[in-house]
PDB file of C-alpha atoms in Angstrom:
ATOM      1  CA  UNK A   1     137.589 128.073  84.318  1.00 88.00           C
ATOM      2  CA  UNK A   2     134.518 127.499  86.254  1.00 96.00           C
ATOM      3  CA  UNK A   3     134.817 125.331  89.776  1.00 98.00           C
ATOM      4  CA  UNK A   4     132.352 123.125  90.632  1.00 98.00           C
ATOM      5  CA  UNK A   5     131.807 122.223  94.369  1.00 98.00           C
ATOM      6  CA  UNK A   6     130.447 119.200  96.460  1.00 98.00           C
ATOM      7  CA  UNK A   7     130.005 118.449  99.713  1.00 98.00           C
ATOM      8  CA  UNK A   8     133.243 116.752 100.660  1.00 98.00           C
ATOM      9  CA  UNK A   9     131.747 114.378 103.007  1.00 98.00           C
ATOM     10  CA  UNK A  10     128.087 112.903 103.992  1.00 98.00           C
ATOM     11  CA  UNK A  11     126.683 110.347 106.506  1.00 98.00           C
ATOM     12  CA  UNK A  12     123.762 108.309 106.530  1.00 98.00           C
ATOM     13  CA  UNK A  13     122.167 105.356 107.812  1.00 98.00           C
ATOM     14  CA  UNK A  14     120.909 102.382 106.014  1.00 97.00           C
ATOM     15  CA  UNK A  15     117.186 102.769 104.646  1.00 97.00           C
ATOM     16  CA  UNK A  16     118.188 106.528 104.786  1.00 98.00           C
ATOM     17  CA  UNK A  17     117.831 109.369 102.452  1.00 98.00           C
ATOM     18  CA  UNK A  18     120.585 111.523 101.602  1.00 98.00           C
ATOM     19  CA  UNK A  19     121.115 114.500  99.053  1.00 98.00           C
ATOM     20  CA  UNK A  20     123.989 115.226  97.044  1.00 98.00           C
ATOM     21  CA  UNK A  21     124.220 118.511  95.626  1.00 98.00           C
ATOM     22  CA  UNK A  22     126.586 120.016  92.846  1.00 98.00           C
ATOM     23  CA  UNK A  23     127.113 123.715  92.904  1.00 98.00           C
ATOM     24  CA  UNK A  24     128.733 125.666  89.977  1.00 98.00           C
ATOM     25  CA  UNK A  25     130.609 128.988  90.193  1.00 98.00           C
ATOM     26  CA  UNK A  26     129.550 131.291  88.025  1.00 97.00           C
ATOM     27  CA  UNK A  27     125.845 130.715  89.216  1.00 97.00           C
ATOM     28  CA  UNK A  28     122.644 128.954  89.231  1.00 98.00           C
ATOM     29  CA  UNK A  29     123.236 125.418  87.503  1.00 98.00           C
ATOM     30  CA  UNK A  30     120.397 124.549  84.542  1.00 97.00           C
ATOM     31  CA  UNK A  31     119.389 121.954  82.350  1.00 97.00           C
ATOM     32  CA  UNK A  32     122.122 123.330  80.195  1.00 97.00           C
ATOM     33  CA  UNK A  33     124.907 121.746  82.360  1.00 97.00           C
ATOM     34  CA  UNK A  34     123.761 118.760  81.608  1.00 97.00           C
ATOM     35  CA  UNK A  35     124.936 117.649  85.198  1.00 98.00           C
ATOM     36  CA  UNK A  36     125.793 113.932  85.236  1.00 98.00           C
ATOM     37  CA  UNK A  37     126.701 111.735  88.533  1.00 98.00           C
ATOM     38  CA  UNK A  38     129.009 109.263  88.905  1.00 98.00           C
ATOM     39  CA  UNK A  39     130.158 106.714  91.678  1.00 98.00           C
ATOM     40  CA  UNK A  40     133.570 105.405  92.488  1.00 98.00           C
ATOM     41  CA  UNK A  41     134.712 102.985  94.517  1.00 98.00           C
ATOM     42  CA  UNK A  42     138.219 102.116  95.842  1.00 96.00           C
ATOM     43  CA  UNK A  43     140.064 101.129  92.901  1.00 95.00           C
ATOM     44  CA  UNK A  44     137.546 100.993  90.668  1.00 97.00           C
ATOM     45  CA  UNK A  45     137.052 103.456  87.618  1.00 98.00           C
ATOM     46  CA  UNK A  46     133.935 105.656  88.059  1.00 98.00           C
ATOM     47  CA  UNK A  47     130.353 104.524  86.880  1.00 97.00           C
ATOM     48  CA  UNK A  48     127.672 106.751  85.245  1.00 97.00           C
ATOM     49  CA  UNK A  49     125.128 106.614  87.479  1.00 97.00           C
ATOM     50  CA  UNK A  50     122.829 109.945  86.142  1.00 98.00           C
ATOM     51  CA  UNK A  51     123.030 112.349  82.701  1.00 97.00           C
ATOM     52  CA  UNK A  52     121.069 115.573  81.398  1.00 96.00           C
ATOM     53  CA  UNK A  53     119.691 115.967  85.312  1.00 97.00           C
ATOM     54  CA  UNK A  54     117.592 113.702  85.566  1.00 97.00           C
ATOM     55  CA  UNK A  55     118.474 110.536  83.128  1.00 97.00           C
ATOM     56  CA  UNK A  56     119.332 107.206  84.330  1.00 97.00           C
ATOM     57  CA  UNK A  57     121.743 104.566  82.468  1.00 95.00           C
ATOM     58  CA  UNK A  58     120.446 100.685  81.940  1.00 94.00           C
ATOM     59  CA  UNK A  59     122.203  99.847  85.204  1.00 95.00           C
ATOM     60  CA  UNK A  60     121.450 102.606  87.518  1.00 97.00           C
ATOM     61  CA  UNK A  61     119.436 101.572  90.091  1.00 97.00           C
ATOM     62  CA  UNK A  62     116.236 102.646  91.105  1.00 97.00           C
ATOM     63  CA  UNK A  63     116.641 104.339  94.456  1.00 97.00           C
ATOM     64  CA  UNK A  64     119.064 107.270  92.444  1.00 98.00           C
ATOM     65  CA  UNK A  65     117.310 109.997  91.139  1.00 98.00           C
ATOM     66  CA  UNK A  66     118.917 113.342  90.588  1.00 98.00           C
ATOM     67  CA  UNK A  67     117.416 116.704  89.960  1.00 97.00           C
ATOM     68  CA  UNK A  68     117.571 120.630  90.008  1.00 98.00           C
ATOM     69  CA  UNK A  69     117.403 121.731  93.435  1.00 96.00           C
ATOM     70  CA  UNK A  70     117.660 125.477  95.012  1.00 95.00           C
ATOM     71  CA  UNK A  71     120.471 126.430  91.792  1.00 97.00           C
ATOM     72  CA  UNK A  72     122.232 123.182  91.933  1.00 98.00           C
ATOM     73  CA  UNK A  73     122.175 119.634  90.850  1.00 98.00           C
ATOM     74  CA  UNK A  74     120.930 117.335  93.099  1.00 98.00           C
ATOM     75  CA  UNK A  75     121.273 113.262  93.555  1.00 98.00           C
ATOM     76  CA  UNK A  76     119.054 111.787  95.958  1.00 98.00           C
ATOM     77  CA  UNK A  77     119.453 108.268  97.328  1.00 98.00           C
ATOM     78  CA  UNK A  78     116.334 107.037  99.148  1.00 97.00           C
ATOM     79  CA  UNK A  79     116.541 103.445 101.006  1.00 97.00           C
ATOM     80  CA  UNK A  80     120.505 103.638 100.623  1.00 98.00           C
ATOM     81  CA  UNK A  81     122.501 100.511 101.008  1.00 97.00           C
ATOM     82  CA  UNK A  82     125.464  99.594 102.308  1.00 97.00           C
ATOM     83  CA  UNK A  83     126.989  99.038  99.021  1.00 97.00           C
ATOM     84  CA  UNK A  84     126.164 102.595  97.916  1.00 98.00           C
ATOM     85  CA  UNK A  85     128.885 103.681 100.186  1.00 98.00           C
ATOM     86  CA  UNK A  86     131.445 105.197  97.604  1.00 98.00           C
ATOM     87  CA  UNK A  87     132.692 108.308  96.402  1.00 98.00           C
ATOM     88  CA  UNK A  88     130.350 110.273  94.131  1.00 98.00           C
ATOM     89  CA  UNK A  89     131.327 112.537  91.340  1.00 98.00           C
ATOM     90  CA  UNK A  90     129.292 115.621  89.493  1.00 98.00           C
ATOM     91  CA  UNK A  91     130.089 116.704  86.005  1.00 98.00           C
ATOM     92  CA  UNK A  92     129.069 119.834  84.713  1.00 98.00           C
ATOM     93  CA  UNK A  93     128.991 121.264  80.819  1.00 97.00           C
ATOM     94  CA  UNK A  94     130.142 124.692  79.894  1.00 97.00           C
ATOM     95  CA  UNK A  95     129.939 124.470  76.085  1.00 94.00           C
ATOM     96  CA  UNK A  96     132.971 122.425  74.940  1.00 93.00           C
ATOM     97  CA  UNK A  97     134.560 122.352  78.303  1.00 95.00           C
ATOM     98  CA  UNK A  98     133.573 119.812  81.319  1.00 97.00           C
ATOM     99  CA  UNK A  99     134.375 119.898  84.857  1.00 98.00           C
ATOM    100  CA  UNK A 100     134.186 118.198  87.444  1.00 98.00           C
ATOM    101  CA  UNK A 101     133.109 118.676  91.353  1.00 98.00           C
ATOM    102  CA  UNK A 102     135.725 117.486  94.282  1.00 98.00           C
ATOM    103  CA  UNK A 103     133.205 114.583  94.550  1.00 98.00           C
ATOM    104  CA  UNK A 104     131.560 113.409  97.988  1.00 98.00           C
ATOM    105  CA  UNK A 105     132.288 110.609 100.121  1.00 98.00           C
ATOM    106  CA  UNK A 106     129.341 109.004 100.712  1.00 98.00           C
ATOM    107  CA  UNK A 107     129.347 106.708 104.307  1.00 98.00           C
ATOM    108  CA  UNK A 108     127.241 104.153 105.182  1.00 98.00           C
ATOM    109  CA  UNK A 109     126.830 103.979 108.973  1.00 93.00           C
TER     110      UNK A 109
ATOM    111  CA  UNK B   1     129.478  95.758  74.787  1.00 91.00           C
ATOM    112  CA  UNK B   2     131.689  98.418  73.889  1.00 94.00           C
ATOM    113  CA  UNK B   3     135.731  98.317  76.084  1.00 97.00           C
ATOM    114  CA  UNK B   4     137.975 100.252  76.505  1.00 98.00           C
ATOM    115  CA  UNK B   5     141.672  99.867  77.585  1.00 98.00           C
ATOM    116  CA  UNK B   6     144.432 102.382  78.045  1.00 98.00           C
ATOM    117  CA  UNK B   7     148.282 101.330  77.383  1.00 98.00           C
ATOM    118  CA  UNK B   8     151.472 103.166  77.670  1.00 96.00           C
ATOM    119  CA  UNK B   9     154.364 103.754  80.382  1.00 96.00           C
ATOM    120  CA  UNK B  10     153.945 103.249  83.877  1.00 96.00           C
ATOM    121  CA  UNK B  11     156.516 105.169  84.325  1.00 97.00           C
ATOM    122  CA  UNK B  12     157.536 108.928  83.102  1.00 98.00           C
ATOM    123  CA  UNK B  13     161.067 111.002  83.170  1.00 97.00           C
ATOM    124  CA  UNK B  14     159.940 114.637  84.627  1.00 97.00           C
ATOM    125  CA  UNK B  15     160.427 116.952  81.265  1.00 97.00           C
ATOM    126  CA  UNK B  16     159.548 114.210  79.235  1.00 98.00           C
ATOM    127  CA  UNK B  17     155.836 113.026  76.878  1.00 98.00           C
ATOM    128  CA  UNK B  18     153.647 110.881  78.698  1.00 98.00           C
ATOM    129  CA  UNK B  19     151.484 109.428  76.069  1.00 98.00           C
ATOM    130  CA  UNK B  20     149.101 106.717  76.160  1.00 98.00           C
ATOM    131  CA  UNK B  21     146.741 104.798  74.347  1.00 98.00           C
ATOM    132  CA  UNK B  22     143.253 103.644  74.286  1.00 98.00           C
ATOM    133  CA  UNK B  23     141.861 100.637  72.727  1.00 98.00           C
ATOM    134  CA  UNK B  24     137.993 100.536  72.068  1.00 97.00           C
ATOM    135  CA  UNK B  25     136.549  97.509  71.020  1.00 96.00           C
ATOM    136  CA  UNK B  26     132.270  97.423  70.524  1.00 94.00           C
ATOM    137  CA  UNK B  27     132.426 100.160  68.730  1.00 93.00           C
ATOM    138  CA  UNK B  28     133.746 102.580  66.185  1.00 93.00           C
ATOM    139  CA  UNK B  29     135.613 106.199  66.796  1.00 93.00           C
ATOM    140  CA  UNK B  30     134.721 106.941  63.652  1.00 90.00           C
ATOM    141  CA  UNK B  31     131.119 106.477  63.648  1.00 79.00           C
ATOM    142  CA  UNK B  32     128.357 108.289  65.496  1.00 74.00           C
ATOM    143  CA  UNK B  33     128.138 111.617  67.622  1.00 80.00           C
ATOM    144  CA  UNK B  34     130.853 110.333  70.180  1.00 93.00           C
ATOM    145  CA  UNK B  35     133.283 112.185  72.466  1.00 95.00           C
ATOM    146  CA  UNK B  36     136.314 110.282  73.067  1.00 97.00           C
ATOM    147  CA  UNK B  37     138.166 111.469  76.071  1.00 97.00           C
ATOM    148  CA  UNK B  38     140.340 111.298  78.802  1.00 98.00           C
ATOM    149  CA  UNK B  39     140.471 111.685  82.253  1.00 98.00           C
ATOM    150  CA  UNK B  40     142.529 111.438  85.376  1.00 98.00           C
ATOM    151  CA  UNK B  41     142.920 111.053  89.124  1.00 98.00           C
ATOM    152  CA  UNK B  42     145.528 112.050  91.186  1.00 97.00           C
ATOM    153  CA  UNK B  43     146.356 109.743  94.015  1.00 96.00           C
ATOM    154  CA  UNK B  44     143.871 110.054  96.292  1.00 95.00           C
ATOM    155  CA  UNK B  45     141.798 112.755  94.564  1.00 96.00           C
ATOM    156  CA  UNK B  46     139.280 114.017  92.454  1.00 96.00           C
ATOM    157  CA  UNK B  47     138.433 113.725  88.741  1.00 98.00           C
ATOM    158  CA  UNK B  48     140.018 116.067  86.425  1.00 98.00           C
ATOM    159  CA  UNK B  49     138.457 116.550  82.818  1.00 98.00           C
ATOM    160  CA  UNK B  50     141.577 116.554  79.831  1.00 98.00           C
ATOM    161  CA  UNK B  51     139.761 116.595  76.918  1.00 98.00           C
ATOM    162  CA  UNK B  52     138.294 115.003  74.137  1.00 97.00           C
ATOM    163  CA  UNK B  53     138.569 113.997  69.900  1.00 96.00           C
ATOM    164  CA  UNK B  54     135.232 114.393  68.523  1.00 93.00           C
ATOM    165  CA  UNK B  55     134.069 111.538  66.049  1.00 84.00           C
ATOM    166  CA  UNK B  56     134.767 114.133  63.196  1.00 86.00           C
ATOM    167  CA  UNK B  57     138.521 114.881  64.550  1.00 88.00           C
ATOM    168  CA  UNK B  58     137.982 117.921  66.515  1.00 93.00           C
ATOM    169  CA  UNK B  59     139.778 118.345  69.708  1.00 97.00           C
ATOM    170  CA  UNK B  60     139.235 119.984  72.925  1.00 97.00           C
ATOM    171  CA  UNK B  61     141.084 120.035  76.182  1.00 97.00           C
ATOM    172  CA  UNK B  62     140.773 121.430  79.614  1.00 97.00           C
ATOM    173  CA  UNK B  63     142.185 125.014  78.927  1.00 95.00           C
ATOM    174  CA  UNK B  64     144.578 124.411  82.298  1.00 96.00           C
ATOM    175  CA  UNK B  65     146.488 121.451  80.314  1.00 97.00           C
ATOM    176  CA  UNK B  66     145.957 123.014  76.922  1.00 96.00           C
ATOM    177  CA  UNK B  67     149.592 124.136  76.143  1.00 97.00           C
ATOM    178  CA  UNK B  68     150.755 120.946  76.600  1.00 98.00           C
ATOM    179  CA  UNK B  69     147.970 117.949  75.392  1.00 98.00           C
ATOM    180  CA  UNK B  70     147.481 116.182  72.052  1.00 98.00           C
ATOM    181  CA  UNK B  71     144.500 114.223  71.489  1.00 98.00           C
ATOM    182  CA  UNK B  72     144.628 112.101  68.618  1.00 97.00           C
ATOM    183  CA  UNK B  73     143.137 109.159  66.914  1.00 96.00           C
ATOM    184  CA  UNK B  74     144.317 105.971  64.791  1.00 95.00           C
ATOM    185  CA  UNK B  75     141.248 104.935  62.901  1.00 93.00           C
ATOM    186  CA  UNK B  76     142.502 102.072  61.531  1.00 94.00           C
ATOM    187  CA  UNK B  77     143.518 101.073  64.836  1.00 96.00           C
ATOM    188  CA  UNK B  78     140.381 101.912  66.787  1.00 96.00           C
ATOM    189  CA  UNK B  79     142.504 103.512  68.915  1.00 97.00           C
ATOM    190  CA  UNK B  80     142.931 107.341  70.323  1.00 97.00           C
ATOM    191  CA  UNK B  81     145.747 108.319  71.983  1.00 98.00           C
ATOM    192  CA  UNK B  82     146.653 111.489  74.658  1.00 98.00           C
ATOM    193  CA  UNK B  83     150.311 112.942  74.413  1.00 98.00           C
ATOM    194  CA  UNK B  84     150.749 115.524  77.972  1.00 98.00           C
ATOM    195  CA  UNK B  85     154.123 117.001  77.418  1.00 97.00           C
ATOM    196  CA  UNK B  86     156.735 118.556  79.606  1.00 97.00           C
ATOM    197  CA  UNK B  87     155.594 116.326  82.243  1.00 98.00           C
ATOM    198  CA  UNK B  88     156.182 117.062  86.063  1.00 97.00           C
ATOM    199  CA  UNK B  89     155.945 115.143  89.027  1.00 97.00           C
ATOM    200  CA  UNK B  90     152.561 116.994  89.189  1.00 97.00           C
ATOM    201  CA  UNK B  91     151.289 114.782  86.682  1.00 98.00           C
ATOM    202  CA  UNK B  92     151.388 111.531  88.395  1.00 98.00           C
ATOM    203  CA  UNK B  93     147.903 110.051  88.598  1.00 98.00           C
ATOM    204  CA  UNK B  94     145.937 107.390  87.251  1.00 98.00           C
ATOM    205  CA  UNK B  95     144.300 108.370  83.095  1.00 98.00           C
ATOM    206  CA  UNK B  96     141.443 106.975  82.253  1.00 98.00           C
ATOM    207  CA  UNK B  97     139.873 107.014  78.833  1.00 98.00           C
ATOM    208  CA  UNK B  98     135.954 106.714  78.282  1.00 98.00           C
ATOM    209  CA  UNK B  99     133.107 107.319  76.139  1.00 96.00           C
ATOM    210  CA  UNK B 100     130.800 110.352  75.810  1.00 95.00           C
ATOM    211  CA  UNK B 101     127.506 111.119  74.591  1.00 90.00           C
ATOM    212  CA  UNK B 102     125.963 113.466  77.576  1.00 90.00           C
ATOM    213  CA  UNK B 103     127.351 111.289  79.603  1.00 94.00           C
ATOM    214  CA  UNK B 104     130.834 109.688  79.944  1.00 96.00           C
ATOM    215  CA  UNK B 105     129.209 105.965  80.102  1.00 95.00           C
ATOM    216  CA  UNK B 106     131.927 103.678  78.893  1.00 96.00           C
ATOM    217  CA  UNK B 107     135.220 104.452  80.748  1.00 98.00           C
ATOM    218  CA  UNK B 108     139.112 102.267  80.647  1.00 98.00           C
ATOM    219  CA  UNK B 109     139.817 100.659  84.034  1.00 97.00           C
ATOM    220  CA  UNK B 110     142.450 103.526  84.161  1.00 98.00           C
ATOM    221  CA  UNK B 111     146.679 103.757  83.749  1.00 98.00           C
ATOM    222  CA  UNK B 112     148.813 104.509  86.967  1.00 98.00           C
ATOM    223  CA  UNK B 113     151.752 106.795  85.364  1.00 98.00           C
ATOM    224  CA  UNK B 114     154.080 107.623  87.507  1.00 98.00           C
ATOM    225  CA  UNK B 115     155.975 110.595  87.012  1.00 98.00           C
ATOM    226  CA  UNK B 116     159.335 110.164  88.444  1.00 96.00           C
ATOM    227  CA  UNK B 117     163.516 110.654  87.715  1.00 94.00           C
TER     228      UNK B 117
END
């Protein structure tokens, strides 16, 4: 089974920008992962945030965007806010199978 | 606006079934192109994919839990259901079940099982 990997932990200040990036094992990931991004926060069940790359749901906000960056998925916060401190999720699709990263934890400081 | 809520024992014998259930309400599992799956989180942990029932009845699970999930589904009960058996203490986490379509948007404000004699 394929293992997907995240950075375990990243920092930034308010108004920042930060990259998230979601690297797969057996190689470069592509559209055909159809990576999707979620966020968690303590005790809360995760919330969709990205799908198919570069798709947004109804709720996600603006300042997300993700992407295909260097052979990995990418999510970029720009302008981050406090509340976007959280843990954030990737899920990648190997034909029937999904898996996902360790997830980041995202702080605010 | 389509919900979802799991059921089942908090609390698991090791050797034993853990099996739970989820309730969707909004929408049908019988209709449409949807995944319906399950998830879960060990305590303080990541996300770990199970597997899913396909609107059509197909299964497919995370080949590291394979050997010992069920995924089925009551239609008459909206409901789908996850049976993990042979349970260890390894198993203790919160399940979550959700929604898929490309993306797993609609998701069960998860089940703590414990897994304990």
């Amino acid at each position: 089974q394929a293992v997907v990997t995240q950075e375990p932990s990243l920092t930034v200040s308010p108004g920042g920008t930060v990259t998230l990036t979601c690297a797969s094992s057996t190689g470069a990931v592509t559209s055909g992962h159809y990576p999707n991004w979620f966020q968690q926060k303590p005790g809360q069940a995760p919330r969709a945030l990205i799908y198919s790359t570069t798709n947004k749901q109804s709720w996600t906000p603006a300042r997300f965007s993700g992407s295909l960056l260097g052979g990995k998925a990418a999510l970029t916060l720009s302008g981050v806010q406090p509340e976007d401190e959280a843990d954030y999720y990737c899920l990648l699709y190997y034909g029937d199978a999904r898996v996902f990263g360790g997830g980041t934890r995202l702080t605010v400081l | 606006q389509v919900q979802l809520q799991e059921s089942g024992p908090g609390l698991v014998k090791p050797s034993q079934t853990l099996s739970l259930t989820c309730t969707v309400s909004g929408d049908s599992i019988s209709s449409g192109d949807y995944h319906w799956s399950w998830i879960r989180q060990h305590p303080g942990k990541g996300l770990e994919w199970i597997g899913y029932i396909y609107y059509s009845g197909s299964t497919y699970y995370n080949p590291s839990l394979k050997s010992r999930v069920t995924i089925s589904a009551d239609r008459s009960k909206n409901q789908f259901s996850l049976n993990l058996s042979s349970v260890t203490v390894a198993d203790t986490a919160v399940y979550y079940c959700a929604r898929e379509w490309l993306i797993l948007d609609y998701w069960g404000q998860g089940a703590l099982v414990t897994v304990s004699s």
